[in-house]
GROMACS .gro file of N, CA and C in nm:
model
  414
    1UNK      N    1   0.086  -0.121   0.005
    1UNK     CA    2  -0.008  -0.010  -0.011
    1UNK      C    3   0.084   0.124   0.012
    2UNK      N    4   0.207   0.126   0.053
    2UNK     CA    5   0.296   0.229   0.068
    2UNK      C    6   0.340   0.276  -0.058
    3UNK      N    7   0.373   0.165  -0.152
    3UNK     CA    8   0.427   0.205  -0.291
    3UNK      C    9   0.328   0.279  -0.371
    4UNK      N   10   0.175   0.231  -0.339
    4UNK     CA   11   0.060   0.302  -0.404
    4UNK      C   12   0.054   0.440  -0.360
    5UNK      N   13   0.073   0.470  -0.251
    5UNK     CA   14   0.061   0.623  -0.187
    5UNK      C   15   0.172   0.694  -0.244
    6UNK      N   16   0.311   0.651  -0.251
    6UNK     CA   17   0.404   0.724  -0.306
    6UNK      C   18   0.395   0.731  -0.462
    7UNK      N   19   0.339   0.638  -0.509
    7UNK     CA   20   0.303   0.664  -0.667
    7UNK      C   21   0.208   0.764  -0.695
    8UNK      N   22   0.100   0.762  -0.620
    8UNK     CA   23  -0.017   0.872  -0.627
    8UNK      C   24   0.044   1.027  -0.617
    9UNK      N   25   0.141   1.013  -0.482
    9UNK     CA   26   0.185   1.150  -0.448
    9UNK      C   27   0.284   1.192  -0.572
   10UNK      N   28   0.363   1.114  -0.625
   10UNK     CA   29   0.449   1.151  -0.740
   10UNK      C   30   0.370   1.203  -0.844
   11UNK      N   31   0.267   1.128  -0.902
   11UNK     CA   32   0.184   1.167  -1.010
   11UNK      C   33   0.125   1.291  -0.999
   12UNK      N   34   0.064   1.329  -0.881
   12UNK     CA   35  -0.010   1.451  -0.847
   12UNK      C   36   0.095   1.558  -0.844
   13UNK      N   37   0.211   1.541  -0.785
   13UNK     CA   38   0.306   1.645  -0.788
   13UNK      C   39   0.359   1.669  -0.949
   14UNK      N   40   0.374   1.576  -1.016
   14UNK     CA   41   0.411   1.593  -1.153
   14UNK      C   42   0.300   1.675  -1.237
   15UNK      N   43   0.175   1.636  -1.210
   15UNK     CA   44   0.069   1.713  -1.277
   15UNK      C   45   0.058   1.859  -1.240
   16UNK      N   46   0.077   1.882  -1.099
   16UNK     CA   47   0.074   2.024  -1.055
   16UNK      C   48   0.189   2.117  -1.097
   17UNK      N   49   0.310   2.037  -1.091
   17UNK     CA   50   0.429   2.124  -1.140
   17UNK      C   51   0.433   2.157  -1.270
   18UNK      N   52   0.383   2.061  -1.359
   18UNK     CA   53   0.365   2.091  -1.510
   18UNK      C   54   0.259   2.203  -1.519
   19UNK      N   55   0.154   2.202  -1.446
   19UNK     CA   56   0.057   2.309  -1.477
   19UNK      C   57   0.116   2.437  -1.425
   20UNK      N   58   0.180   2.431  -1.314
   20UNK     CA   59   0.253   2.562  -1.273
   20UNK      C   60   0.345   2.603  -1.379
   21UNK      N   61   0.423   2.523  -1.440
   21UNK     CA   62   0.541   2.579  -1.529
   21UNK      C   63   0.473   2.628  -1.659
   22UNK      N   64   0.362   2.565  -1.702
   22UNK     CA   65   0.297   2.618  -1.828
   22UNK      C   66   0.193   2.726  -1.805
   23UNK      N   67   0.172   2.769  -1.668
   23UNK     CA   68   0.077   2.875  -1.640
   23UNK      C   69   0.130   3.006  -1.658
   24UNK      N   70   0.060   3.113  -1.705
   24UNK     CA   71   0.095   3.250  -1.676
   24UNK      C   72  -0.022   3.320  -1.615
   25UNK      N   73   0.012   3.450  -1.550
   25UNK     CA   74  -0.078   3.521  -1.484
   25UNK      C   75  -0.178   3.536  -1.549
   26UNK      N   76  -0.197   3.557  -1.697
   26UNK     CA   77  -0.324   3.578  -1.757
   26UNK      C   78  -0.415   3.439  -1.758
   27UNK      N   79  -0.346   3.342  -1.758
   27UNK     CA   80  -0.429   3.203  -1.765
   27UNK      C   81  -0.483   3.160  -1.635
   28UNK      N   82  -0.415   3.174  -1.535
   28UNK     CA   83  -0.452   3.123  -1.419
   28UNK      C   84  -0.489   3.244  -1.312
   29UNK      N   85  -0.602   3.234  -1.247
   29UNK     CA   86  -0.628   3.327  -1.137
   29UNK      C   87  -0.687   3.240  -1.025
   30UNK      N   88  -0.615   3.290  -0.906
   30UNK     CA   89  -0.645   3.216  -0.781
   30UNK      C   90  -0.766   3.262  -0.709
   31UNK      N   91  -0.849   3.154  -0.699
   31UNK     CA   92  -0.991   3.189  -0.629
   31UNK      C   93  -0.983   3.123  -0.497
   32UNK      N   94  -0.949   3.196  -0.396
   32UNK     CA   95  -0.939   3.136  -0.258
   32UNK      C   96  -1.062   3.181  -0.184
   33UNK      N   97  -1.155   3.251  -0.235
   33UNK     CA   98  -1.275   3.307  -0.177
   33UNK      C   99  -1.401   3.213  -0.173
   34UNK      N  100  -1.396   3.111  -0.253
   34UNK     CA  101  -1.506   3.004  -0.269
   34UNK      C  102  -1.502   2.893  -0.157
   35UNK      N  103  -1.518   2.940  -0.029
   35UNK     CA  104  -1.509   2.848   0.074
   35UNK      C  105  -1.604   2.750   0.051
   36UNK      N  106  -1.729   2.756   0.010
   36UNK     CA  107  -1.823   2.670   0.007
   36UNK      C  108  -1.795   2.558  -0.110
   37UNK      N  109  -1.727   2.605  -0.209
   37UNK     CA  110  -1.676   2.505  -0.311
   37UNK      C  111  -1.572   2.438  -0.264
   38UNK      N  112  -1.494   2.484  -0.181
   38UNK     CA  113  -1.378   2.406  -0.137
   38UNK      C  114  -1.422   2.300  -0.052
   39UNK      N  115  -1.508   2.322   0.039
   39UNK     CA  116  -1.568   2.218   0.117
   39UNK      C  117  -1.628   2.104   0.041
   40UNK      N  118  -1.717   2.150  -0.052
   40UNK     CA  119  -1.765   2.038  -0.149
   40UNK      C  120  -1.659   1.957  -0.222
   41UNK      N  121  -1.561   2.023  -0.286
   41UNK     CA  122  -1.460   1.940  -0.360
   41UNK      C  123  -1.375   1.851  -0.264
   42UNK      N  124  -1.353   1.915  -0.137
   42UNK     CA  125  -1.281   1.818  -0.044
   42UNK      C  126  -1.367   1.690  -0.003
   43UNK      N  127  -1.496   1.712   0.013
   43UNK     CA  128  -1.575   1.603   0.047
   43UNK      C  129  -1.583   1.512  -0.079
   44UNK      N  130  -1.605   1.559  -0.176
   44UNK     CA  131  -1.596   1.481  -0.329
   44UNK      C  132  -1.471   1.384  -0.325
   45UNK      N  133  -1.352   1.457  -0.307
   45UNK     CA  134  -1.235   1.386  -0.316
   45UNK      C  135  -1.213   1.263  -0.226
   46UNK      N  136  -1.251   1.303  -0.087
   46UNK     CA  137  -1.253   1.206   0.012
   46UNK      C  138  -1.352   1.080  -0.019
   47UNK      N  139  -1.459   1.118  -0.060
   47UNK     CA  140  -1.556   0.998  -0.091
   47UNK      C  141  -1.514   0.907  -0.204
   48UNK      N  142  -1.471   0.986  -0.307
   48UNK     CA  143  -1.410   0.916  -0.442
   48UNK      C  144  -1.287   0.813  -0.404
   49UNK      N  145  -1.202   0.863  -0.326
   49UNK     CA  146  -1.090   0.799  -0.298
   49UNK      C  147  -1.115   0.681  -0.204
   50UNK      N  148  -1.219   0.682  -0.119
   50UNK     CA  149  -1.272   0.579  -0.016
   50UNK      C  150  -1.339   0.477  -0.107
   51UNK      N  151  -1.428   0.523  -0.219
   51UNK     CA  152  -1.479   0.444  -0.312
   51UNK      C  153  -1.394   0.351  -0.382
   52UNK      N  154  -1.295   0.424  -0.430
   52UNK     CA  155  -1.182   0.355  -0.519
   52UNK      C  156  -1.098   0.254  -0.435
   53UNK      N  157  -1.070   0.287  -0.308
   53UNK     CA  158  -1.007   0.194  -0.208
   53UNK      C  159  -1.082   0.080  -0.194
   54UNK      N  160  -1.206   0.094  -0.181
   54UNK     CA  161  -1.298  -0.011  -0.136
   54UNK      C  162  -1.311  -0.107  -0.249
   55UNK      N  163  -1.309  -0.044  -0.388
   55UNK     CA  164  -1.314  -0.119  -0.510
   55UNK      C  165  -1.184  -0.203  -0.526
   56UNK      N  166  -1.057  -0.131  -0.472
   56UNK     CA  167  -0.945  -0.213  -0.510
   56UNK      C  168  -0.937  -0.322  -0.405
   57UNK      N  169  -0.972  -0.293  -0.278
   57UNK     CA  170  -0.971  -0.417  -0.170
   57UNK      C  171  -1.064  -0.531  -0.218
   58UNK      N  172  -1.184  -0.491  -0.266
   58UNK     CA  173  -1.272  -0.611  -0.312
   58UNK      C  174  -1.219  -0.685  -0.430
   59UNK      N  175  -1.166  -0.598  -0.519
   59UNK     CA  176  -1.111  -0.651  -0.636
   59UNK      C  177  -0.984  -0.761  -0.614
   60UNK      N  178  -0.903  -0.707  -0.510
   60UNK     CA  179  -0.794  -0.783  -0.458
   60UNK      C  180  -0.840  -0.909  -0.408
   61UNK      N  181  -0.944  -0.918  -0.312
   61UNK     CA  182  -0.995  -1.032  -0.260
   61UNK      C  183  -1.047  -1.133  -0.355
   62UNK      N  184  -1.123  -1.076  -0.448
   62UNK     CA  185  -1.180  -1.182  -0.561
   62UNK      C  186  -1.076  -1.231  -0.652
   63UNK      N  187  -0.988  -1.143  -0.699
   63UNK     CA  188  -0.915  -1.187  -0.802
   63UNK      C  189  -0.773  -1.192  -0.789
   64UNK      N  190  -0.725  -1.169  -0.648
   64UNK     CA  191  -0.589  -1.175  -0.630
   64UNK      C  192  -0.514  -1.047  -0.687
   65UNK      N  193  -0.388  -1.034  -0.668
   65UNK     CA  194  -0.309  -0.922  -0.724
   65UNK      C  195  -0.305  -0.915  -0.862
   66UNK      N  196  -0.350  -0.797  -0.910
   66UNK     CA  197  -0.358  -0.784  -1.064
   66UNK      C  198  -0.270  -0.656  -1.089
   67UNK      N  199  -0.150  -0.656  -1.167
   67UNK     CA  200  -0.078  -0.529  -1.183
   67UNK      C  201  -0.146  -0.430  -1.262
   68UNK      N  202  -0.227  -0.472  -1.378
   68UNK     CA  203  -0.297  -0.366  -1.439
   68UNK      C  204  -0.408  -0.293  -1.354
   69UNK      N  205  -0.472  -0.368  -1.277
   69UNK     CA  206  -0.576  -0.299  -1.180
   69UNK      C  207  -0.498  -0.212  -1.091
   70UNK      N  208  -0.379  -0.249  -1.048
   70UNK     CA  209  -0.298  -0.144  -0.967
   70UNK      C  210  -0.260  -0.021  -1.031
   71UNK      N  211  -0.236  -0.034  -1.152
   71UNK     CA  212  -0.203   0.094  -1.239
   71UNK      C  213  -0.312   0.175  -1.232
   72UNK      N  214  -0.451   0.113  -1.265
   72UNK     CA  215  -0.560   0.188  -1.282
   72UNK      C  216  -0.594   0.265  -1.157
   73UNK      N  217  -0.578   0.178  -1.023
   73UNK     CA  218  -0.588   0.244  -0.891
   73UNK      C  219  -0.505   0.364  -0.875
   74UNK      N  220  -0.384   0.355  -0.906
   74UNK     CA  221  -0.290   0.458  -0.880
   74UNK      C  222  -0.319   0.565  -0.971
   75UNK      N  223  -0.348   0.554  -1.095
   75UNK     CA  224  -0.359   0.662  -1.184
   75UNK      C  225  -0.485   0.742  -1.167
   76UNK      N  226  -0.600   0.664  -1.136
   76UNK     CA  227  -0.720   0.731  -1.120
   76UNK      C  228  -0.726   0.823  -0.988
   77UNK      N  229  -0.666   0.761  -0.879
   77UNK     CA  230  -0.681   0.848  -0.763
   77UNK      C  231  -0.568   0.974  -0.774
   78UNK      N  232  -0.462   0.963  -0.841
   78UNK     CA  233  -0.376   1.065  -0.863
   78UNK      C  234  -0.442   1.174  -0.957
   79UNK      N  235  -0.524   1.134  -1.058
   79UNK     CA  236  -0.593   1.218  -1.139
   79UNK      C  237  -0.717   1.293  -1.066
   80UNK      N  238  -0.787   1.216  -0.966
   80UNK     CA  239  -0.882   1.284  -0.904
   80UNK      C  240  -0.843   1.377  -0.802
   81UNK      N  241  -0.737   1.349  -0.730
   81UNK     CA  242  -0.677   1.445  -0.632
   81UNK      C  243  -0.623   1.571  -0.712
   82UNK      N  244  -0.545   1.548  -0.811
   82UNK     CA  245  -0.504   1.645  -0.908
   82UNK      C  246  -0.632   1.748  -0.953
   83UNK      N  247  -0.720   1.684  -0.997
   83UNK     CA  248  -0.845   1.773  -1.048
   83UNK      C  249  -0.909   1.849  -0.933
   84UNK      N  250  -0.909   1.797  -0.810
   84UNK     CA  251  -0.967   1.875  -0.710
   84UNK      C  252  -0.890   1.982  -0.664
   85UNK      N  253  -0.752   1.959  -0.664
   85UNK     CA  254  -0.660   2.071  -0.640
   85UNK      C  255  -0.678   2.183  -0.742
   86UNK      N  256  -0.696   2.158  -0.867
   86UNK     CA  257  -0.724   2.249  -0.970
   86UNK      C  258  -0.853   2.325  -0.936
   87UNK      N  259  -0.953   2.248  -0.897
   87UNK     CA  260  -1.091   2.303  -0.878
   87UNK      C  261  -1.080   2.401  -0.761
   88UNK      N  262  -1.022   2.364  -0.651
   88UNK     CA  263  -1.015   2.446  -0.547
   88UNK      C  264  -0.928   2.573  -0.555
   89UNK      N  265  -0.821   2.562  -0.624
   89UNK     CA  266  -0.714   2.664  -0.627
   89UNK      C  267  -0.732   2.754  -0.756
   90UNK      N  268  -0.730   2.682  -0.877
   90UNK     CA  269  -0.737   2.739  -0.991
   90UNK      C  270  -0.865   2.751  -1.081
   91UNK      N  271  -0.883   2.855  -1.149
   91UNK     CA  272  -0.984   2.855  -1.255
   91UNK      C  273  -0.934   2.900  -1.391
   92UNK      N  274  -1.000   2.860  -1.489
   92UNK     CA  275  -0.962   2.898  -1.635
   92UNK      C  276  -0.818   2.850  -1.662
   93UNK      N  277  -0.771   2.895  -1.782
   93UNK     CA  278  -0.639   2.867  -1.814
   93UNK      C  279  -0.603   2.755  -1.904
   94UNK      N  280  -0.676   2.631  -1.869
   94UNK     CA  281  -0.644   2.510  -1.949
   94UNK      C  282  -0.700   2.522  -2.092
   95UNK      N  283  -0.810   2.591  -2.103
   95UNK     CA  284  -0.848   2.626  -2.249
   95UNK      C  285  -0.760   2.696  -2.321
   96UNK      N  286  -0.663   2.786  -2.276
   96UNK     CA  287  -0.580   2.863  -2.351
   96UNK      C  288  -0.444   2.806  -2.383
   97UNK      N  289  -0.409   2.678  -2.337
   97UNK     CA  290  -0.280   2.622  -2.360
   97UNK      C  291  -0.301   2.559  -2.488
   98UNK      N  292  -0.199   2.577  -2.575
   98UNK     CA  293  -0.221   2.525  -2.721
   98UNK      C  294  -0.235   2.364  -2.711
   99UNK      N  295  -0.300   2.326  -2.808
   99UNK     CA  296  -0.350   2.184  -2.825
   99UNK      C  297  -0.211   2.086  -2.828
  100UNK      N  298  -0.113   2.126  -2.884
  100UNK     CA  299   0.008   2.044  -2.911
  100UNK      C  300   0.065   2.015  -2.773
  101UNK      N  301   0.067   2.110  -2.680
  101UNK     CA  302   0.123   2.078  -2.539
  101UNK      C  303   0.025   2.050  -2.441
  102UNK      N  304  -0.089   2.001  -2.483
  102UNK     CA  305  -0.209   1.991  -2.382
  102UNK      C  306  -0.169   1.881  -2.290
  103UNK      N  307  -0.120   1.758  -2.338
  103UNK     CA  308  -0.097   1.648  -2.252
  103UNK      C  309   0.017   1.684  -2.162
  104UNK      N  310   0.126   1.756  -2.214
  104UNK     CA  311   0.243   1.783  -2.134
  104UNK      C  312   0.201   1.893  -2.029
  105UNK      N  313   0.103   1.973  -2.053
  105UNK     CA  314   0.070   2.078  -1.958
  105UNK      C  315  -0.046   2.037  -1.862
  106UNK      N  316  -0.116   1.914  -1.908
  106UNK     CA  317  -0.241   1.858  -1.805
  106UNK      C  318  -0.222   1.713  -1.805
  107UNK      N  319  -0.115   1.666  -1.733
  107UNK     CA  320  -0.106   1.523  -1.733
  107UNK      C  321  -0.235   1.463  -1.642
  108UNK      N  322  -0.289   1.545  -1.567
  108UNK     CA  323  -0.401   1.498  -1.487
  108UNK      C  324  -0.503   1.444  -1.568
  109UNK      N  325  -0.544   1.526  -1.670
  109UNK     CA  326  -0.657   1.475  -1.773
  109UNK      C  327  -0.606   1.338  -1.842
  110UNK      N  328  -0.489   1.340  -1.878
  110UNK     CA  329  -0.429   1.220  -1.946
  110UNK      C  330  -0.423   1.103  -1.852
  111UNK      N  331  -0.414   1.097  -1.724
  111UNK     CA  332  -0.414   1.017  -1.619
  111UNK      C  333  -0.558   0.936  -1.628
  112UNK      N  334  -0.667   1.032  -1.611
  112UNK     CA  335  -0.792   0.976  -1.625
  112UNK      C  336  -0.794   0.888  -1.741
  113UNK      N  337  -0.784   0.942  -1.883
  113UNK     CA  338  -0.791   0.865  -1.979
  113UNK      C  339  -0.730   0.726  -1.988
  114UNK      N  340  -0.587   0.737  -1.940
  114UNK     CA  341  -0.511   0.627  -1.926
  114UNK      C  342  -0.554   0.511  -1.851
  115UNK      N  343  -0.613   0.560  -1.716
  115UNK     CA  344  -0.660   0.475  -1.631
  115UNK      C  345  -0.780   0.406  -1.670
  116UNK      N  346  -0.865   0.465  -1.759
  116UNK     CA  347  -0.979   0.402  -1.812
  116UNK      C  348  -0.945   0.310  -1.907
  117UNK      N  349  -0.846   0.328  -1.985
  117UNK     CA  350  -0.791   0.234  -2.085
  117UNK      C  351  -0.745   0.111  -2.022
  118UNK      N  352  -0.663   0.120  -1.909
  118UNK     CA  353  -0.594   0.017  -1.832
  118UNK      C  354  -0.717  -0.059  -1.767
  119UNK      N  355  -0.816   0.006  -1.709
  119UNK     CA  356  -0.921  -0.074  -1.656
  119UNK      C  357  -0.992  -0.157  -1.757
  120UNK      N  358  -1.023  -0.112  -1.888
  120UNK     CA  359  -1.086  -0.178  -1.976
  120UNK      C  360  -0.992  -0.309  -2.024
  121UNK      N  361  -0.888  -0.291  -2.040
  121UNK     CA  362  -0.796  -0.392  -2.059
  121UNK      C  363  -0.793  -0.503  -1.951
  122UNK      N  364  -0.789  -0.459  -1.829
  122UNK     CA  365  -0.775  -0.550  -1.708
  122UNK      C  366  -0.915  -0.626  -1.717
  123UNK      N  367  -1.031  -0.566  -1.735
  123UNK     CA  368  -1.159  -0.636  -1.729
  123UNK      C  369  -1.170  -0.721  -1.828
  124UNK      N  370  -1.114  -0.692  -1.939
  124UNK     CA  371  -1.133  -0.779  -2.068
  124UNK      C  372  -1.057  -0.892  -2.038
  125UNK      N  373  -0.921  -0.884  -2.000
  125UNK     CA  374  -0.827  -0.999  -1.979
  125UNK      C  375  -0.869  -1.088  -1.841
  126UNK      N  376  -0.946  -1.031  -1.753
  126UNK     CA  377  -0.967  -1.112  -1.644
  126UNK      C  378  -1.089  -1.217  -1.659
  127UNK      N  379  -1.035  -1.347  -1.682
  127UNK     CA  380  -1.128  -1.468  -1.719
  127UNK      C  381  -1.197  -1.504  -1.586
  128UNK      N  382  -1.154  -1.473  -1.469
  128UNK     CA  383  -1.211  -1.539  -1.350
  128UNK      C  384  -1.358  -1.507  -1.318
  129UNK      N  385  -1.399  -1.385  -1.366
  129UNK     CA  386  -1.535  -1.349  -1.322
  129UNK      C  387  -1.578  -1.220  -1.414
  130UNK      N  388  -1.720  -1.195  -1.415
  130UNK     CA  389  -1.766  -1.093  -1.486
  130UNK      C  390  -1.779  -0.958  -1.398
  131UNK      N  391  -1.771  -0.854  -1.467
  131UNK     CA  392  -1.780  -0.725  -1.395
  131UNK      C  393  -1.902  -0.719  -1.306
  132UNK      N  394  -2.013  -0.759  -1.361
  132UNK     CA  395  -2.144  -0.749  -1.292
  132UNK      C  396  -2.130  -0.843  -1.155
  133UNK      N  397  -2.061  -0.958  -1.165
  133UNK     CA  398  -2.042  -1.021  -1.035
  133UNK      C  399  -1.966  -0.950  -0.942
  134UNK      N  400  -1.880  -0.861  -0.983
  134UNK     CA  401  -1.787  -0.790  -0.891
  134UNK      C  402  -1.880  -0.663  -0.836
  135UNK      N  403  -1.954  -0.580  -0.928
  135UNK     CA  404  -2.020  -0.464  -0.884
  135UNK      C  405  -2.127  -0.487  -0.798
  136UNK      N  406  -2.193  -0.594  -0.798
  136UNK     CA  407  -2.317  -0.624  -0.724
  136UNK      C  408  -2.288  -0.597  -0.560
  137UNK      N  409  -2.181  -0.653  -0.521
  137UNK     CA  410  -2.151  -0.649  -0.362
  137UNK      C  411  -2.129  -0.501  -0.323
  138UNK      N  412  -2.063  -0.433  -0.428
  138UNK     CA  413  -2.033  -0.277  -0.403
  138UNK      C  414  -2.159  -0.220  -0.365
   0.00000   0.00000   0.00000
């Protein structure tokens, strides 16, 4: 579990650092006056992370250790945390970044896409059970 947390922290740091490096004062404005939204987003990320952790624990119990699912777990939680940091602190800016450098400037969005691709591959390759058998207990 420790290596998962270290991986998540690293991915979030990479995403936030690249956003900072690609940002300009015109693109990003800090909105620290939205206290109600901050609370909402903090609750959102807490619940999302808890659901994904429950999902991972249940999946490990049913099917054993699966490296692809572990990649999904790490990428999805890193993307969710990074997105909430953006929602709390920053607004605007992402639309003004040139398309060619979008993935470089916004790895968090790419984490989401990559995590869903990895989950799809994992569920396709997992011959031990159907997804519906797994989701019902959740």
